[in-house]
PDB file of C-alpha atoms in Angstrom:
ATOM      1  CA  THR A 107     -19.257  15.501 -15.034  1.00  0.00           C
ATOM      2  CA  SER A 108     -16.487  14.693 -17.454  1.00  0.00           C
ATOM      3  CA  LEU A 109     -13.540  12.707 -16.129  1.00  0.00           C
ATOM      4  CA  GLN A 110     -11.356  13.809 -19.028  1.00  0.00           C
ATOM      5  CA  SER A 111      -7.919  14.605 -17.587  1.00  0.00           C
ATOM      6  CA  ARG A 112      -4.401  15.439 -18.664  1.00  0.00           C
ATOM      7  CA  LEU A 113      -1.855  14.434 -16.026  1.00  0.00           C
ATOM      8  CA  ASN A 114       1.838  15.347 -16.214  1.00  0.00           C
ATOM      9  CA  GLY A 115       4.230  14.099 -13.555  1.00  0.00           C
ATOM     10  CA  THR A 116       5.661  11.095 -11.818  1.00  0.00           C
ATOM     11  CA  VAL A 117       4.582   8.295  -9.528  1.00  0.00           C
ATOM     12  CA  VAL A 118       7.212   6.425  -7.521  1.00  0.00           C
ATOM     13  CA  VAL A 119       6.374   3.293  -5.530  1.00  0.00           C
ATOM     14  CA  THR A 120       8.912   1.477  -3.361  1.00  0.00           C
ATOM     15  CA  GLY A 121       8.491  -1.140  -0.704  1.00  0.00           C
ATOM     16  CA  ALA A 122       9.314  -4.314   1.127  1.00  0.00           C
ATOM     17  CA  GLY A 123       7.442  -6.834   3.244  1.00  0.00           C
ATOM     18  CA  MET A 124       4.463  -9.071   2.669  1.00  0.00           C
ATOM     19  CA  SER A 125       2.530  -9.106   5.954  1.00  0.00           C
ATOM     20  CA  SER A 126       0.776  -6.210   7.681  1.00  0.00           C
ATOM     21  CA  ASP A 127       3.299  -6.177  10.544  1.00  0.00           C
ATOM     22  CA  SER A 128       6.379  -6.102   8.285  1.00  0.00           C
ATOM     23  CA  VAL A 129       5.283  -3.933   5.361  1.00  0.00           C
ATOM     24  CA  ASN A 130       7.363  -0.827   4.615  1.00  0.00           C
ATOM     25  CA  ASP A 131       6.102   0.951   1.497  1.00  0.00           C
ATOM     26  CA  ARG A 132       6.219   4.463   0.062  1.00  0.00           C
ATOM     27  CA  VAL A 133       4.159   6.055  -2.695  1.00  0.00           C
ATOM     28  CA  HIS A 134       4.990   9.511  -4.027  1.00  0.00           C
ATOM     29  CA  LEU A 135       2.855  11.291  -6.629  1.00  0.00           C
ATOM     30  CA  ASN A 136       4.096  14.566  -8.102  1.00  0.00           C
ATOM     31  CA  LEU A 137       2.052  16.384 -10.757  1.00  0.00           C
ATOM     32  CA  ARG A 138       2.957  19.626 -12.491  1.00  0.00           C
ATOM     33  CA  PRO A 139       0.638  21.608 -14.738  1.00  0.00           C
ATOM     34  CA  SER A 140      -2.191  19.142 -15.202  1.00  0.00           C
ATOM     35  CA  THR A 141      -5.948  18.945 -15.513  1.00  0.00           C
ATOM     36  CA  PHE A 142      -8.013  16.442 -13.554  1.00  0.00           C
ATOM     37  CA  SER A 143     -11.721  16.143 -14.388  1.00  0.00           C
ATOM     38  CA  GLY A 144     -11.775  19.748 -15.594  1.00  0.00           C
ATOM     39  CA  ARG A 145      -9.883  21.147 -12.592  1.00  0.00           C
ATOM     40  CA  ALA A 146      -6.569  22.873 -13.252  1.00  0.00           C
ATOM     41  CA  ILE A 147      -3.595  21.890 -11.101  1.00  0.00           C
ATOM     42  CA  ASP A 148      -0.380  23.890 -10.986  1.00  0.00           C
ATOM     43  CA  THR A 149       1.250  21.498  -8.499  1.00  0.00           C
ATOM     44  CA  LEU A 150       0.031  18.431  -6.629  1.00  0.00           C
ATOM     45  CA  SER A 151       2.352  16.390  -4.455  1.00  0.00           C
ATOM     46  CA  ILE A 152       1.266  13.469  -2.273  1.00  0.00           C
ATOM     47  CA  ALA A 153       3.572  11.200  -0.301  1.00  0.00           C
ATOM     48  CA  ALA A 154       2.289   8.231   1.682  1.00  0.00           C
ATOM     49  CA  ASP A 155       4.256   5.817   3.845  1.00  0.00           C
ATOM     50  CA  VAL A 156       2.935   2.477   5.039  1.00  0.00           C
ATOM     51  CA  ARG A 157       4.807   1.042   7.998  1.00  0.00           C
ATOM     52  CA  ASN A 158       3.549  -1.844  10.040  1.00  0.00           C
ATOM     53  CA  GLU A 159      -0.154  -1.080  10.363  1.00  0.00           C
ATOM     54  CA  ALA A 160      -0.076   2.700   9.964  1.00  0.00           C
ATOM     55  CA  VAL A 161      -0.321   4.969   6.931  1.00  0.00           C
ATOM     56  CA  THR A 162       1.105   8.480   7.139  1.00  0.00           C
ATOM     57  CA  ALA A 163       0.556  10.946   4.320  1.00  0.00           C
ATOM     58  CA  ARG A 164       1.511  14.487   3.349  1.00  0.00           C
ATOM     59  CA  GLY A 165       0.102  16.548   0.528  1.00  0.00           C
ATOM     60  CA  TYR A 166       0.507  19.899  -1.206  1.00  0.00           C
ATOM     61  CA  TYR A 167      -1.785  21.470  -3.831  1.00  0.00           C
ATOM     62  CA  ALA A 168      -1.329  24.806  -5.593  1.00  0.00           C
ATOM     63  CA  ARG A 169      -3.354  26.589  -8.255  1.00  0.00           C
ATOM     64  CA  GLU A 170      -3.237  30.288  -9.165  1.00  0.00           C
ATOM     65  CA  GLY A 171      -2.420  31.497  -5.652  1.00  0.00           C
ATOM     66  CA  SER A 172      -4.503  28.864  -3.826  1.00  0.00           C
ATOM     67  CA  VAL A 173      -2.395  26.629  -1.613  1.00  0.00           C
ATOM     68  CA  LEU A 174      -3.435  23.613   0.467  1.00  0.00           C
ATOM     69  CA  PHE A 175      -1.171  21.620   2.805  1.00  0.00           C
ATOM     70  CA  THR A 176      -2.273  18.417   4.505  1.00  0.00           C
ATOM     71  CA  ASP A 177      -0.791  15.709   6.633  1.00  0.00           C
ATOM     72  CA  GLY A 178      -2.301  12.828   8.494  1.00  0.00           C
ATOM     73  CA  ILE A 179      -2.128   9.315   9.831  1.00  0.00           C
ATOM     74  CA  VAL A 180      -4.403   6.296   9.854  1.00  0.00           C
ATOM     75  CA  ASP A 181      -3.508   3.677  12.471  1.00  0.00           C
ATOM     76  CA  LEU A 182      -4.939   0.232  11.788  1.00  0.00           C
ATOM     77  CA  SER A 183      -3.006  -1.591  14.508  1.00  0.00           C
ATOM     78  CA  GLY A 184      -5.798  -1.713  17.112  1.00  0.00           C
ATOM     79  CA  ASP A 185      -9.234  -3.254  17.136  1.00  0.00           C
ATOM     80  CA  VAL A 186     -10.687   0.089  16.018  1.00  0.00           C
ATOM     81  CA  PRO A 187      -8.956   2.272  13.380  1.00  0.00           C
ATOM     82  CA  ALA A 188      -7.739   5.680  14.552  1.00  0.00           C
ATOM     83  CA  TYR A 189      -6.968   8.732  12.417  1.00  0.00           C
ATOM     84  CA  ALA A 190      -5.746  12.306  12.589  1.00  0.00           C
ATOM     85  CA  PHE A 191      -5.566  14.843   9.736  1.00  0.00           C
ATOM     86  CA  ASN A 192      -4.448  18.440   9.531  1.00  0.00           C
ATOM     87  CA  LEU A 193      -5.410  20.710   6.608  1.00  0.00           C
ATOM     88  CA  ARG A 194      -4.125  24.261   6.128  1.00  0.00           C
ATOM     89  CA  GLY A 195      -5.157  26.549   3.314  1.00  0.00           C
ATOM     90  CA  GLN A 196      -4.253  29.979   1.951  1.00  0.00           C
ATOM     91  CA  GLN A 197      -6.405  31.843  -0.595  1.00  0.00           C
ATOM     92  CA  VAL A 198      -8.333  28.634  -1.383  1.00  0.00           C
ATOM     93  CA  ASP A 199     -10.857  29.068  -4.209  1.00  0.00           C
ATOM     94  CA  LEU A 200     -13.694  26.584  -3.729  1.00  0.00           C
ATOM     95  CA  GLY A 201     -15.323  27.757  -6.963  1.00  0.00           C
ATOM     96  CA  ALA A 202     -12.397  26.406  -8.981  1.00  0.00           C
ATOM     97  CA  LEU A 203     -12.329  23.127  -7.037  1.00  0.00           C
ATOM     98  CA  LEU A 204     -16.099  22.623  -7.374  1.00  0.00           C
ATOM     99  CA  LEU A 205     -16.222  23.941 -10.968  1.00  0.00           C
ATOM    100  CA  ALA A 206     -18.807  26.516  -9.870  1.00  0.00           C
ATOM    101  CA  ASP A 207     -18.460  29.717 -11.914  1.00  0.00           C
ATOM    102  CA  SER A 208     -20.866  31.630  -9.644  1.00  0.00           C
ATOM    103  CA  LEU A 209     -18.675  31.010  -6.578  1.00  0.00           C
ATOM    104  CA  GLY A 210     -15.237  32.421  -5.829  1.00  0.00           C
ATOM    105  CA  THR A 211     -13.473  32.266  -2.485  1.00  0.00           C
ATOM    106  CA  GLU A 212     -10.222  33.262  -0.866  1.00  0.00           C
ATOM    107  CA  LEU A 213     -10.384  31.082   2.241  1.00  0.00           C
ATOM    108  CA  ASN A 214      -7.581  31.132   4.798  1.00  0.00           C
ATOM    109  CA  GLY A 215      -7.483  28.797   7.747  1.00  0.00           C
ATOM    110  CA  ARG A 216      -7.042  25.311   9.087  1.00  0.00           C
ATOM    111  CA  ALA A 217      -9.010  22.195   9.910  1.00  0.00           C
ATOM    112  CA  LEU A 218      -8.034  19.423  12.294  1.00  0.00           C
ATOM    113  CA  VAL A 219      -9.846  16.093  12.309  1.00  0.00           C
ATOM    114  CA  SER A 220      -9.056  13.262  14.704  1.00  0.00           C
ATOM    115  CA  GLY A 221     -10.929  10.248  15.891  1.00  0.00           C
ATOM    116  CA  ARG A 222     -11.443   6.540  15.888  1.00  0.00           C
ATOM    117  CA  GLY A 223     -13.907   4.050  14.540  1.00  0.00           C
ATOM    118  CA  LEU A 224     -15.908   3.488  11.394  1.00  0.00           C
ATOM    119  CA  SER A 225     -19.297   2.426  12.749  1.00  0.00           C
ATOM    120  CA  MET A 226     -21.772   3.994  15.178  1.00  0.00           C
ATOM    121  CA  GLU A 227     -20.776   1.415  17.806  1.00  0.00           C
ATOM    122  CA  ASP A 228     -17.153   2.554  18.017  1.00  0.00           C
ATOM    123  CA  ILE A 229     -17.002   6.069  16.576  1.00  0.00           C
ATOM    124  CA  GLY A 230     -15.603   9.050  18.430  1.00  0.00           C
ATOM    125  CA  GLY A 231     -13.721  12.112  17.252  1.00  0.00           C
ATOM    126  CA  ARG A 232     -13.214  15.805  16.965  1.00  0.00           C
ATOM    127  CA  GLN A 233     -13.196  18.326  14.121  1.00  0.00           C
ATOM    128  CA  GLU A 234     -11.874  21.845  14.563  1.00  0.00           C
ATOM    129  CA  VAL A 235     -12.203  24.479  11.854  1.00  0.00           C
ATOM    130  CA  ALA A 236     -10.663  27.933  12.188  1.00  0.00           C
ATOM    131  CA  LEU A 237     -10.954  30.463   9.381  1.00  0.00           C
ATOM    132  CA  ASP A 238      -8.872  33.601   9.311  1.00  0.00           C
ATOM    133  CA  SER A 239     -10.229  36.643   7.460  1.00  0.00           C
ATOM    134  CA  SER A 240     -11.511  35.346   4.131  1.00  0.00           C
ATOM    135  CA  ILE A 241     -13.519  36.455   1.101  1.00  0.00           C
ATOM    136  CA  VAL A 242     -16.535  34.794  -0.532  1.00  0.00           C
ATOM    137  CA  ARG A 243     -17.940  35.982  -3.866  1.00  0.00           C
ATOM    138  CA  TYR A 244     -21.268  34.506  -4.906  1.00  0.00           C
ATOM    139  CA  ARG A 245     -23.113  35.605  -8.027  1.00  0.00           C
ATOM    140  CA  GLY A 246     -21.177  38.859  -8.183  1.00  0.00           C
ATOM    141  CA  VAL A 247     -21.621  39.844  -4.519  1.00  0.00           C
ATOM    142  CA  GLU A 248     -18.522  39.901  -2.321  1.00  0.00           C
ATOM    143  CA  HIS A 249     -18.581  39.191   1.417  1.00  0.00           C
ATOM    144  CA  VAL A 250     -15.638  39.574   3.789  1.00  0.00           C
ATOM    145  CA  LEU A 251     -15.724  36.909   6.489  1.00  0.00           C
ATOM    146  CA  PRO A 252     -14.219  37.716   9.884  1.00  0.00           C
ATOM    147  CA  PRO A 253     -12.143  35.098  11.683  1.00  0.00           C
ATOM    148  CA  VAL A 254     -14.339  32.303  13.073  1.00  0.00           C
ATOM    149  CA  SER A 255     -13.732  28.952  14.734  1.00  0.00           C
ATOM    150  CA  ASN A 256     -15.940  25.969  15.464  1.00  0.00           C
ATOM    151  CA  THR A 257     -15.473  22.532  16.990  1.00  0.00           C
ATOM    152  CA  LEU A 258     -17.631  19.465  16.436  1.00  0.00           C
ATOM    153  CA  GLU A 259     -17.087  16.531  18.757  1.00  0.00           C
ATOM    154  CA  VAL A 260     -18.610  13.086  18.340  1.00  0.00           C
ATOM    155  CA  VAL A 261     -18.555  11.434  21.757  1.00  0.00           C
ATOM    156  CA  HIS A 262     -18.356   7.662  21.983  1.00  0.00           C
ATOM    157  CA  PRO A 263     -21.692   6.341  23.347  1.00  0.00           C
ATOM    158  CA  SER A 264     -20.014   4.720  26.383  1.00  0.00           C
ATOM    159  CA  ALA A 265     -18.877   8.133  27.687  1.00  0.00           C
ATOM    160  CA  GLY A 266     -22.345   8.869  29.104  1.00  0.00           C
ATOM    161  CA  GLN A 267     -22.482  12.287  27.401  1.00  0.00           C
ATOM    162  CA  PRO A 268     -24.470  13.641  24.470  1.00  0.00           C
ATOM    163  CA  HIS A 269     -23.321  12.114  21.194  1.00  0.00           C
ATOM    164  CA  LEU A 270     -22.662  15.426  19.436  1.00  0.00           C
ATOM    165  CA  LEU A 271     -21.138  18.581  20.885  1.00  0.00           C
ATOM    166  CA  LEU A 272     -20.857  21.708  18.716  1.00  0.00           C
ATOM    167  CA  SER A 273     -19.128  24.795  20.010  1.00  0.00           C
ATOM    168  CA  GLY A 274     -17.629  27.870  18.473  1.00  0.00           C
ATOM    169  CA  ASP A 275     -17.749  31.605  18.094  1.00  0.00           C
ATOM    170  CA  GLY A 276     -21.471  31.575  17.277  1.00  0.00           C
ATOM    171  CA  ALA A 277     -22.983  29.076  19.699  1.00  0.00           C
ATOM    172  CA  THR A 278     -22.584  25.979  21.816  1.00  0.00           C
ATOM    173  CA  VAL A 279     -24.972  23.080  21.212  1.00  0.00           C
ATOM    174  CA  ARG A 280     -25.004  19.924  23.348  1.00  0.00           C
TER     175      ARG A 280
END
């Protein structure tokens, strides 16, 4: 895959502090019509704030009617990192993002991811995905997807429960 890109926009970085408990930094990236590794971008905006031992971020992406919003936090203040992210999309075309000409989508929905840990010894978390009515076109065939929601939970081993729990509109697996 070619990494050839044409980026148009601004990056602003401000900050103060030298240690992890006193740092106060902000990074803001704002791109207008650009191309990144073959993918067209109408608008991309990402803002991240680092305060003490936490990073909060917000993002917005738009391309030809596709819109993605995201926000999240990573907290590094404890012994085990914790995180939470929220992603919302309207008319998202995965074909354009994946550079797959045979695939076209108009996905509408949200995903929530939260948890803690980076290794199998301390990991635990939850992922929720809810799609509203959406359209998938693959190799010229169009499918209308009804609303569907699913949850995947990774349970910390000390909880005395199964390690993976999957539930949703189609099934529940423990």
